[in-house]
Coordinates of C-alpha atoms and ligand atoms in Angstrom, one line a residue:
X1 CA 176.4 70.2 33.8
X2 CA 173.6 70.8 31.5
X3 CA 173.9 68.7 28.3
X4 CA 173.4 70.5 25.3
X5 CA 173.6 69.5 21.6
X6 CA 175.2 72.0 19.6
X7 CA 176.4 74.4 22.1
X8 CA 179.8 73.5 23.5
X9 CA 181.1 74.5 27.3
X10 CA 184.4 75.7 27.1
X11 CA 186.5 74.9 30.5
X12 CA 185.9 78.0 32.9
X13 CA 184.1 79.6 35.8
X14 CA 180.3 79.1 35.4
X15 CA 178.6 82.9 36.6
X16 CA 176.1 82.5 39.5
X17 CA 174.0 84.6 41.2
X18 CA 173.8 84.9 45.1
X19 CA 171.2 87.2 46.5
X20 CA 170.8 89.3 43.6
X21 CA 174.6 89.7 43.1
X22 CA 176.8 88.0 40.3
X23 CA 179.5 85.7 41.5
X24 CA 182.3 86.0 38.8
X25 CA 185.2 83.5 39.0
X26 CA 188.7 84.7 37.3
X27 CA 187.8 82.5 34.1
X28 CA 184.2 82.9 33.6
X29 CA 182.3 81.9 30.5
X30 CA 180.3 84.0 28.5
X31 CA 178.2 83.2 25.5
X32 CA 179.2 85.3 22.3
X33 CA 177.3 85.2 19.5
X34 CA 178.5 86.2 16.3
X35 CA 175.6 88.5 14.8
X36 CA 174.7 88.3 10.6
X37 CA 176.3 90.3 8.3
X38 CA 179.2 92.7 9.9
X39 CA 178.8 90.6 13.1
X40 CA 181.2 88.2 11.2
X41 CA 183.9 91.3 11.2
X42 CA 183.5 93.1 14.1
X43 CA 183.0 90.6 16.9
X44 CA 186.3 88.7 16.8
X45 CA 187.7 92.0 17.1
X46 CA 186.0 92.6 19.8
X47 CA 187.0 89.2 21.8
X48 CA 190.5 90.2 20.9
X49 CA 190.2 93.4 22.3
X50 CA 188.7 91.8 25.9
X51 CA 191.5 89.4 25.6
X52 CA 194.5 91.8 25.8
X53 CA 192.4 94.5 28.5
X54 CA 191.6 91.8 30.6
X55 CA 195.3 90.0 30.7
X56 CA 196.9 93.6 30.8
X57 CA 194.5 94.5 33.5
X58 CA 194.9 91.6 35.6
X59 CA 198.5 90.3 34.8
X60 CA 197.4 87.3 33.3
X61 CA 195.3 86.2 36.4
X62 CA 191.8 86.3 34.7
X63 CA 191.0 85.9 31.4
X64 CA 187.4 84.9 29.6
X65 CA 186.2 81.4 28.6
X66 CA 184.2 82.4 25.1
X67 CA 181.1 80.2 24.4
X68 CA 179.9 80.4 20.8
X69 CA 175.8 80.4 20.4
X70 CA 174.4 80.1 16.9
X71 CA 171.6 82.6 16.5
X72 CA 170.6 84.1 12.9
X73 CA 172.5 82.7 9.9
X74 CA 174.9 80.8 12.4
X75 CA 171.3 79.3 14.1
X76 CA 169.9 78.2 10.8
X77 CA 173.2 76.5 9.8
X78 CA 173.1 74.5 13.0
X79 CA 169.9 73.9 14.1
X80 CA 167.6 75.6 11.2
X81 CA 166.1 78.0 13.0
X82 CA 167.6 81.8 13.6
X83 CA 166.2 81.4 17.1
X84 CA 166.9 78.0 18.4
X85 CA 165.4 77.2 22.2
X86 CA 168.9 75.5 22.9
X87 CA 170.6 78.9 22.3
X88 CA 168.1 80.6 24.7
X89 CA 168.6 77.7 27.4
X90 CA 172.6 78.4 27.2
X91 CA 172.5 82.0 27.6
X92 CA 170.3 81.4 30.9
X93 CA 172.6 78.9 32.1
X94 CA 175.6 81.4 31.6
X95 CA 173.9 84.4 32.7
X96 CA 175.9 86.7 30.5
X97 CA 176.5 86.9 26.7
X98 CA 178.0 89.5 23.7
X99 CA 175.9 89.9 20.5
X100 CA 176.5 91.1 17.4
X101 CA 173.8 92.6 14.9
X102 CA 171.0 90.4 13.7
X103 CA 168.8 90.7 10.7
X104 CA 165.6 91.6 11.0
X105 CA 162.9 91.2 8.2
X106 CA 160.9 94.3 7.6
X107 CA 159.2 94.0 4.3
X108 CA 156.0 91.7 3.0
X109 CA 158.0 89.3 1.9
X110 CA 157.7 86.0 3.1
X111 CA 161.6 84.9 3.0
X112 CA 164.9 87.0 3.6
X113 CA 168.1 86.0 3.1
X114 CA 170.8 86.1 6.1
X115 CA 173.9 87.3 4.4
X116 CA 172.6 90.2 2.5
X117 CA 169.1 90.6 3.9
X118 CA 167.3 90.7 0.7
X119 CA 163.8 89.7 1.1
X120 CA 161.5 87.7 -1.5
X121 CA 158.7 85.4 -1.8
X122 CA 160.8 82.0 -2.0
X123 CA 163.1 79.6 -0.2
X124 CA 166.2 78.3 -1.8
X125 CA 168.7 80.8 -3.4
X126 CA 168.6 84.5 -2.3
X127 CA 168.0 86.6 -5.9
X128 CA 170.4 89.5 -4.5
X129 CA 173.9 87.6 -3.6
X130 CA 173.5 84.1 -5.0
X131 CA 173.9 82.0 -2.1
X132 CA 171.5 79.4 -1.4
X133 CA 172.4 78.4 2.5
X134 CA 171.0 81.8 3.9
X135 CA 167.2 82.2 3.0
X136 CA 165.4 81.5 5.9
X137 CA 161.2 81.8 6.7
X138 CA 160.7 85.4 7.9
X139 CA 160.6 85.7 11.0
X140 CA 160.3 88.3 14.0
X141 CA 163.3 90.2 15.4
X142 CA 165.7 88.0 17.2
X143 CA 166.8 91.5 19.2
X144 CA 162.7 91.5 20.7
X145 CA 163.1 87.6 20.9
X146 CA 166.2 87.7 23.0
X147 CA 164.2 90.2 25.5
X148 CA 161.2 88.5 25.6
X149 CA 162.0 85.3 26.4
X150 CA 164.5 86.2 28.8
X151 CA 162.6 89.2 30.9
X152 CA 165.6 91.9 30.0
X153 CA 163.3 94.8 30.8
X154 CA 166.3 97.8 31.4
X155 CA 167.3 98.7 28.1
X156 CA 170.6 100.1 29.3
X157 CA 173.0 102.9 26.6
X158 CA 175.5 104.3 27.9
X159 CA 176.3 107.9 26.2
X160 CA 179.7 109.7 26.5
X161 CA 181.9 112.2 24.1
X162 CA 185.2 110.7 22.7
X163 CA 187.4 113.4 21.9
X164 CA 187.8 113.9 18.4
X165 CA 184.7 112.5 17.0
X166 CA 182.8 115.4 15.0
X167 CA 179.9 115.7 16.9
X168 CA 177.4 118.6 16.7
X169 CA 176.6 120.1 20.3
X170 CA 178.8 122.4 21.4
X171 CA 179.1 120.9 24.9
X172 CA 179.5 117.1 23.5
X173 CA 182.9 116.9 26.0
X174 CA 180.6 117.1 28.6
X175 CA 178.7 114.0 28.1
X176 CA 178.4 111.4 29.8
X177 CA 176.1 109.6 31.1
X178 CA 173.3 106.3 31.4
X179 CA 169.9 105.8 30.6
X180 CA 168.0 103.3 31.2
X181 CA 165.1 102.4 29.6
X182 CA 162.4 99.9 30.4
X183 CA 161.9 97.7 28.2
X184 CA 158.3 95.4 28.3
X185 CA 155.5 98.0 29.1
X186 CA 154.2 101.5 27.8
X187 CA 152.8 101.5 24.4
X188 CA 155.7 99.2 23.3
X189 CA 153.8 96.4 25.1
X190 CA 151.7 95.3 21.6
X191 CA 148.2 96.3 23.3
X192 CA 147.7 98.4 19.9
X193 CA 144.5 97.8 18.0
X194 CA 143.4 98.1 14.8
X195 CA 141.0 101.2 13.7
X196 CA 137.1 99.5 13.3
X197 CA 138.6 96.3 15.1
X198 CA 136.8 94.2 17.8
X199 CA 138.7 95.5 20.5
X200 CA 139.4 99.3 19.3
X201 CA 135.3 99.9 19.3
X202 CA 134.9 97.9 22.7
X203 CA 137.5 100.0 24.1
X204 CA 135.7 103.7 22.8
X205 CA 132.3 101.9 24.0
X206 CA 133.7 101.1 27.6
X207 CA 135.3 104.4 27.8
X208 CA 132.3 106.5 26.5
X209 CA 130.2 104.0 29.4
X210 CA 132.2 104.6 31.9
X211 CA 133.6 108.1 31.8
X212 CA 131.1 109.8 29.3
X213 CA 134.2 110.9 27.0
X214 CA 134.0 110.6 23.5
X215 CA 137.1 108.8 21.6
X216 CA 136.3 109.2 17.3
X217 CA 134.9 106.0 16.4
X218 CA 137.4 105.7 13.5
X219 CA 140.4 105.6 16.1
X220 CA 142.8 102.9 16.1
X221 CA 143.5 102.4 19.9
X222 CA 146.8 101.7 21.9
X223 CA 147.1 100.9 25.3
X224 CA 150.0 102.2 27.4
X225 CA 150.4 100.2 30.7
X226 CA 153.0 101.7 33.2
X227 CA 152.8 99.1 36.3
X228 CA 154.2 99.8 40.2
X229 CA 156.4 96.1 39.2
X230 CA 157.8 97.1 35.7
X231 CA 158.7 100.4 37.1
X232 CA 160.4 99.4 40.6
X233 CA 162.3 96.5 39.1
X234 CA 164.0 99.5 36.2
X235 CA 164.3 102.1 38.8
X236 CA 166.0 99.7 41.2
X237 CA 168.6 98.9 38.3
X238 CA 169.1 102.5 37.6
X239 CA 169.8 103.2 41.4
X240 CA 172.0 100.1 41.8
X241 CA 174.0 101.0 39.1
X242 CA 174.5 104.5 40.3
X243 CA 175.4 103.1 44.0
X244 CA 177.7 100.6 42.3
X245 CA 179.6 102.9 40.0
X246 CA 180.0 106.1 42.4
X247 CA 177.5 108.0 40.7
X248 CA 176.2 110.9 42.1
X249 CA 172.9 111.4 40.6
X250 CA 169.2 109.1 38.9
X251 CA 167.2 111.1 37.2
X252 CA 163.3 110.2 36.4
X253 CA 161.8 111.2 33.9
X254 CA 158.6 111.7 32.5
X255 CA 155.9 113.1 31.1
X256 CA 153.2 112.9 34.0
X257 CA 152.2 116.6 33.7
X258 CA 149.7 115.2 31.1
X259 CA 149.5 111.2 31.9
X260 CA 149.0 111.4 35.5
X261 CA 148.5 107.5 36.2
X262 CA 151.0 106.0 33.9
X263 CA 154.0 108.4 33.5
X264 CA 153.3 110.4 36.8
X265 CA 153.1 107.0 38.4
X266 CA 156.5 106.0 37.0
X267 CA 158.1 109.1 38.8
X268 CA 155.9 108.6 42.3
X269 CA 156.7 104.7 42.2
X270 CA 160.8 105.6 41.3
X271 CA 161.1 107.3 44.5
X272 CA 158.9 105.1 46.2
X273 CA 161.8 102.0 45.5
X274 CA 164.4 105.0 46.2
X275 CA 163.2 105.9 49.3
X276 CA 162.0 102.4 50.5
X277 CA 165.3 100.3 49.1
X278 CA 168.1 103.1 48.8
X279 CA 166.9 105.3 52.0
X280 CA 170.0 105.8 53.5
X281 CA 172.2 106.6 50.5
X282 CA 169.3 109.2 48.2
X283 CA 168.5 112.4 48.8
X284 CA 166.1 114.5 47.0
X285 CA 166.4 118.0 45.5
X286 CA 163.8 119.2 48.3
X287 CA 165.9 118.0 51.0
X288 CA 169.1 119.2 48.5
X289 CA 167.9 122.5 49.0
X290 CA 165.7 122.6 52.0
X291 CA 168.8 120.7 53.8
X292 CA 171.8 120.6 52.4
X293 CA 172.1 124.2 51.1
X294 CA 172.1 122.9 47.4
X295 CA 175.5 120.7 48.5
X296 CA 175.1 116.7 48.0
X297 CA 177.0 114.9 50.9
X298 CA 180.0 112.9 49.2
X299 CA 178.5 109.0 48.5
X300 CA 175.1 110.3 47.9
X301 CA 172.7 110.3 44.8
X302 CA 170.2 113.2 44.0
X303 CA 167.4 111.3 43.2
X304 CA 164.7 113.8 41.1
X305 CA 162.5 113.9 38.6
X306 CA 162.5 115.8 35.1
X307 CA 159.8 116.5 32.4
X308 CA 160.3 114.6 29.5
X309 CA 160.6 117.5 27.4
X310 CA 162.6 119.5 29.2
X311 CA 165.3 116.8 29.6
X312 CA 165.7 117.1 25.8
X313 CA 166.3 120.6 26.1
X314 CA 169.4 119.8 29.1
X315 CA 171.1 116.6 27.4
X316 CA 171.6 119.3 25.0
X317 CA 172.4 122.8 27.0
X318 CA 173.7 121.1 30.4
X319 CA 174.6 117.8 29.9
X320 CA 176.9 117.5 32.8
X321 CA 174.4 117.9 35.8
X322 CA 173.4 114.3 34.5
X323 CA 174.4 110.6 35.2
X324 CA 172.0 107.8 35.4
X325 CA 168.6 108.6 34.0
X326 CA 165.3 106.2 33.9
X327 CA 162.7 106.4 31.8
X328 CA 159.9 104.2 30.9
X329 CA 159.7 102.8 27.2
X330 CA 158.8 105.1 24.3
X331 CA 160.8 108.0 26.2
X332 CA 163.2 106.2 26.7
X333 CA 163.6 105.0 23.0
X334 CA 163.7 108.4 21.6
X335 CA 165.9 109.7 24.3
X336 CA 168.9 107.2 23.9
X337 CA 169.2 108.2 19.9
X338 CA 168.9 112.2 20.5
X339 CA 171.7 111.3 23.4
X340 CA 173.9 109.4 21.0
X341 CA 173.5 111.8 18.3
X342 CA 175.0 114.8 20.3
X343 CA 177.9 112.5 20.4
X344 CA 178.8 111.6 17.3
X345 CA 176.2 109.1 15.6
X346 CA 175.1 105.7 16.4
X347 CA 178.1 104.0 15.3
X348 CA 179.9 104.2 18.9
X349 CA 177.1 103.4 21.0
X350 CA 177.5 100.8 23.0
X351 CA 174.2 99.1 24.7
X352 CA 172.7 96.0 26.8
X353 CA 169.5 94.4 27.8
X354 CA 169.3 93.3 31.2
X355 CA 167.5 91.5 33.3
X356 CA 167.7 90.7 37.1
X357 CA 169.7 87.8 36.3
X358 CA 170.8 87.9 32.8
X359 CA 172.7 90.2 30.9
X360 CA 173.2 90.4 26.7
X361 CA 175.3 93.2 26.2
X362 CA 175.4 94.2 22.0
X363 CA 176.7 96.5 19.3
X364 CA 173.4 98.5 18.8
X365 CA 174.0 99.0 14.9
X366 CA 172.3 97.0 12.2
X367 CA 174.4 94.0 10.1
X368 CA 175.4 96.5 7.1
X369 CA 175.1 93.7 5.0
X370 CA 177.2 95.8 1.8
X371 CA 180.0 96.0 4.1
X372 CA 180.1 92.1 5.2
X373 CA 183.6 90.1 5.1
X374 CA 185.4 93.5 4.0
X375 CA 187.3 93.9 7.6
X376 CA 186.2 97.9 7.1
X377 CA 183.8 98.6 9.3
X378 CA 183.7 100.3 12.7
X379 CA 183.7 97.7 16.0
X380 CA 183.7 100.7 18.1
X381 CA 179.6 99.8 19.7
X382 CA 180.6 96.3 20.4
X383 CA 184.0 97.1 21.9
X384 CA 182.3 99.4 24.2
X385 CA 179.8 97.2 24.7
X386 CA 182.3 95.0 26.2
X387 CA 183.9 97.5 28.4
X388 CA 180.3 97.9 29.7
X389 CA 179.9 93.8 30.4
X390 CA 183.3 94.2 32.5
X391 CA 181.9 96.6 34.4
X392 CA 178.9 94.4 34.8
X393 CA 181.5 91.7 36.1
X394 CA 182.5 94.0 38.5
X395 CA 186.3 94.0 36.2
X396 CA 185.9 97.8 35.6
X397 CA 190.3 97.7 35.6
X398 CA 189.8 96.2 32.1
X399 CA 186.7 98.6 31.1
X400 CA 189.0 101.5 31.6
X401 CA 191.9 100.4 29.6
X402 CA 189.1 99.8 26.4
X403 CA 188.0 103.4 27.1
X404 CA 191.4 104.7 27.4
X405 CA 192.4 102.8 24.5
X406 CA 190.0 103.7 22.4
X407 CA 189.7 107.5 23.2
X408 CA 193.6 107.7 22.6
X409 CA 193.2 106.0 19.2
X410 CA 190.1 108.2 17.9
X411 CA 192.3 111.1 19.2
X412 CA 195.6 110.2 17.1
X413 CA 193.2 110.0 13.8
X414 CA 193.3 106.3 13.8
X415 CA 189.8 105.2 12.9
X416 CA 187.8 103.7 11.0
X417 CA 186.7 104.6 7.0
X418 CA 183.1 106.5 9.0
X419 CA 184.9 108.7 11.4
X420 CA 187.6 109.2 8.7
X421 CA 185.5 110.6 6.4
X422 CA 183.7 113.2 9.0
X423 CA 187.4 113.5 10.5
X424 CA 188.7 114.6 7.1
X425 CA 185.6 117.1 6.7
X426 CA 186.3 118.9 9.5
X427 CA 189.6 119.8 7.8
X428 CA 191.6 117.1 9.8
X429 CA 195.0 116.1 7.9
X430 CA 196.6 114.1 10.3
X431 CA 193.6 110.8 10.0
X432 CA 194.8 107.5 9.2
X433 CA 192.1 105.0 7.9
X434 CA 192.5 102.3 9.3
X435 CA 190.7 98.6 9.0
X436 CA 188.2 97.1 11.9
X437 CA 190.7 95.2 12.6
X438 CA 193.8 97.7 12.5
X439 CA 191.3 100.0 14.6
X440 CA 190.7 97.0 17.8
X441 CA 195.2 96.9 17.4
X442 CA 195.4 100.7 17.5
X443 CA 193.1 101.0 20.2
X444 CA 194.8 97.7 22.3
X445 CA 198.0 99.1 21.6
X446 CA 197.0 102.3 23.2
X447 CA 195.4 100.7 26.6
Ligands
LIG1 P1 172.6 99.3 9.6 O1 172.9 99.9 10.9 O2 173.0 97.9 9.3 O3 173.3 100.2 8.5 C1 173.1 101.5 8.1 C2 174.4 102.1 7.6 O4 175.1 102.5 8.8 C3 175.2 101.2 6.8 O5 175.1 101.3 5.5 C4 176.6 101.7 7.2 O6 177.0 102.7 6.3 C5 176.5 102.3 8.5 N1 177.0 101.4 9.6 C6 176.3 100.5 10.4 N2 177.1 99.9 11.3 C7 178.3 100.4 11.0 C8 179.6 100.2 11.6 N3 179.8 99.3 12.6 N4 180.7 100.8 11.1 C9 180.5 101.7 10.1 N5 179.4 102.0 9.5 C10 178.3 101.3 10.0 O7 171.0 99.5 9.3 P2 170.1 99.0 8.1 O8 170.9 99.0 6.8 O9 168.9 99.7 8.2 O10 169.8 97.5 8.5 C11 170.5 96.3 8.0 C12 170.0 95.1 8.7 O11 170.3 95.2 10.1 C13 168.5 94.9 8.7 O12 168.1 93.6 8.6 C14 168.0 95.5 10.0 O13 166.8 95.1 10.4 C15 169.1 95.0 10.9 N6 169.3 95.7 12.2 C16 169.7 95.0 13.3 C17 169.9 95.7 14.5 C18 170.4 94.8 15.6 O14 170.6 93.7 15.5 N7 170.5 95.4 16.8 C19 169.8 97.1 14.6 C20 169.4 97.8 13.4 C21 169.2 97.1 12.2

C-alpha cells in the first residue's frame, strides 16, 4: 500500500489494469474531488446519486469506496498548494477519479481568491467576500494541470437530447452521440510565438529559406503539430469505445482539404489504427457501398471521414447518422460546445479526460462562485458525468438507471432554477423548481 500523508485509503477494491483493460472489483475506490465554489453543492449530490444507482442496480452487491483528494481551495487548506503532487500520485494509484469545477485565474492579478474567485494584487484577505483562508498565488489551470501531468489526451463529451429541455434545433431528440477530442497536440500544444520574437522571425527566415514563401514579417507564429502517435493512441479510444458500447459508427474528422500533412494526416493515420487494430470489425463507406449495397453487417462500425465544416452543418441537419466522432484538438474544442448547444446549453454536459490508464471524469461547468453553499444549482454535468465513469467501469446497469432517472425527472418539470426558467418560457405551467439537492432525489427516485 502506498503511504500517503493527507490522502486517506478507504477499505475497497483497488482498480488495476491488465493488458490495457481495467480490472474493477465490486467495491472499488475512486478518488473524488470536491471542485471550488459550486463543487461544494453539487458533488455530494452526485456521490449520492451513484450510491442509490449502483445499490439499486446491483442489489446491494457492489457499491463505491469514495476517496477524498484535496485540489483547489481544499489543496491549499491541506497542503497549501491547489495542485499538490500527493493529489496527483493518488489519482495514478487509483486510476479513476470524479471532479468538480476548479477556479481558474484569468486576469493580471497576481492572487485570486478560491471561494469567490476575485483576483487582486495581495495575499491575506480576499477584498470581494472577506475571508482570509482562500487567497492563494495565481496559478495555472488545475483542469490543463490534471491533463498534463497525467497524459489524458482524449478529451471525451458525450452529447444527447433530454426530453424537455428547451433546446434550439429542431431535431435535438435525435442527438446523441461522442466526441472525442485529442487533447496534447494541434495548436493547443503552446508552440505559439510572439509577433517580432526570436523564434516567430527564425521560423519566417527558415520558411522563406527553405520553400521560398513569404510569411509577413510582423506575424506572430503558431505551430500546429498533428503526430502518427497522438493521433493513433485518440483514434484507438474512439474505436474501442465504439466496439465496447455497440456502436455502430467513428467518424473522423477534419479539415485536410487545406492542411494536407497535419489534419489530412489525422484522417489517413485514423484508418491506418482502424484498419491495422480493428480490421475485422470496420468497414469503410467504400466498401459500404462498393460491398454491402449501403447496408452495415450487424456488430460492425462504419469507419469514415468528414470535412470539418461540413460536420457542423450535419450535427445540426442529421444528427442521427452519428455516434462516435474523433477529432484532433482545436476542432474538436469548438465542435463539443456547438454539439452541446443544440441540446440545451452547457449546463448538462457531462465530460472526461482520459488516458490509456487513467480516467478523471468532471462536471464541465465553471465554480459559479455567486451561487456557492446555496444548494440551487444544477448537478446535472456531474451526475452524468458519473453515469459516464460507470460505463467506463464497465457497470453501464447503473449508467442507465442515472439516465433514466434523470430524463424522467427533467420530463415531469422537476428541475433546477436554469431549466425552470427556460421551462417556464416556453409557456410550461406544470415546472416545479426544485433545489440541487431535491433535483439528485427527484431524479433517484425516478431510476
Ligand atoms: P461558470 O460556468 O462558473 O458560470 C457561468 C454561469 O453559468 C453562472 O453564473 C451560472 O449562472 C451558470 N452556471 C454554471 N454552472 C451551473 C450549474 N451547474 N447550474 C446552474 N447554472 C450554472 O463560468 P465563469 O463564471 O466564467 O467562471 C467561474 C470560475 O470557474 C472561473 O474561475 C473559471 O475560470 C472557472 N471555470 C472552471 C471550469 C472547470 O473547472 N472545468 C470551467 C469553466 C470555468
Amino acid at each position: 500500500m502506498v503511504d500517503f500523508k493527507e490522502v486517506k485509503i478507504p477499505e475497497g477494491d483497488l482498480i488495476t489494469v491488465t493488458n490495457g483493460k481495467l480490472q474493477v472489483g465490486d467495491h472499488p475506490i475512486i478518488g473524488f474531488l470536491r471542485g471550488d465554489g459550486i463543487g461544494l453543492d453539487i458533488t455530494p449530490v452526485m456521490q449520492a446519486t451513484v450510491d442509490k444507482a449502483v445499490a439499486k442496480a446491483f442489489g446491494g452487491r457492489r457499491s463505491i469506496a469514495w476517496c477524498p483528494l484535496y485540489f483547489g481551495l481544499e489543496g491549499l487548506h491541506h497542503y497549501g498548494t491547489v495542485f499538490p503532487d500527493e493529489g496527483i500520485a493518488a489519482i495514478k494509484h487509483l486510476k479513476v477519479a470524479i471532479k468538480g469545477p476548479f477556479t481558474t485565474p484569468i486576469g493580471e492579478e497576481t492572487h485570486v481568491c478560491l471561494y469567490c474567485a476575485h483576483q487582486q494584487y495581495h495575499s491575506g484577505r480576499c477584498d470581494n467576500c472577506g475571508r482570509d483562508d482562500g487567497v492563494s498565488p495565481r496559478y495555472r489551470s488545475i483542469n490543463v494541470g490534471l491533463r498534463q501531468s497525467m497524459d489524458l489526451y482524449a478529451c471525451v463529451r458525450p452529447v444527447r437530447y433530454f426530453e424537455g429541455v428547451p433546446a434550439p434545433n429542431k431535431y435535438a431528440d435525435k442527438v446523441n452521440f461522442i466526441i472525442f477530442r485529442e487533447n496534447t497536440e494541434d495548436v493547443y500544444a503552446g508552440h505559439d510565438f510572439q509577433k517580432g520574437s526570436e523564434v516567430a522571425l527564425a521560423i519566417i527566415d527558415l520558411i522563406r529559406e527553405k520553400t521560398g514563401r513569404e510569411i509577413r514579417s510582423d506575424s506572430g507564429i503558431g505551430v500546429k503539430p498533428i503526430s502518427v502517435f497522438g493521433t493513433k493512441r485518440l483514434v484507438r479510444k474512439a474505436l474501442q469505445w465504439a466496439v465496447d458500447q455497440g456502436l455502430s459508427s467513428v467518424t473522423l474528422v477534419h479539415k485536410g482539404n487545406i492542411m494536407k500533412f497535419t489534419e489530412g494526416s489525422f484522417a489517413k493515420w485514423g484508418y491506418e489504427v482502424a484498419r491495422e487494430e480493428f480490421g475485422a470489425r470496420i468497414v469503410t463507406e467504400k466498401q459500404l457501398w462498393e460491398e454491402l449495397d449501403g447496408q452495415l453487417p450487424a456488430g460492425k462500425i462504419l469507419v469514415r471521414d468528414r470535412i470539418a465544416d461540413s460536420i457542423f452543418q450535419q450535427i445540426q441537419t442529421r444528427p442521427d447518422e452519428y455516434s462516435v466522432l474523433a477529432l484532433p484538438n482545436l476542432n474538436g474544442d469548438y465542435l463539443s460546445d456547438a454539439a452541446i448547444a443544440l441540446v440545451g446549453g452547457l449546463g448538462l454536459g457531462p465530460g472526461a479526460n482520459i488516458g490509456d490508464e487513467i480516467a478523471v471524469f468532471e462536471a464541465t461547468h465553471g465554480t459559479a462562485p455567486k451561487y456557492t453553499g446555496q444548494d440551487k444549482v444544477n448537478p446535472g454535468s456531474i451526475i452524468l458525468s458519473a453515469a459516464m465513469m460507470l460505463e467506463h467501469l464497465g457497470w453501464n446497469e447503473a449508467a442507465e438507471l442515472i439516465i433514466q432517472g434523470m430524463s424522467a425527472a427533467i420530463r415531469d418539470g422537476k428541475v433546477t432554477y436554469d431549466l425552470a426558467r427556460l421551462m417556464h418560457r416556453e409557456g410550461r405551467t406544470d415546472v416545479e423548481e426544485l433545489s440541487c439537492s431535491g433535483f439528485g432525489e427527484a431524479v433517484a427516485a425516478r431510476m
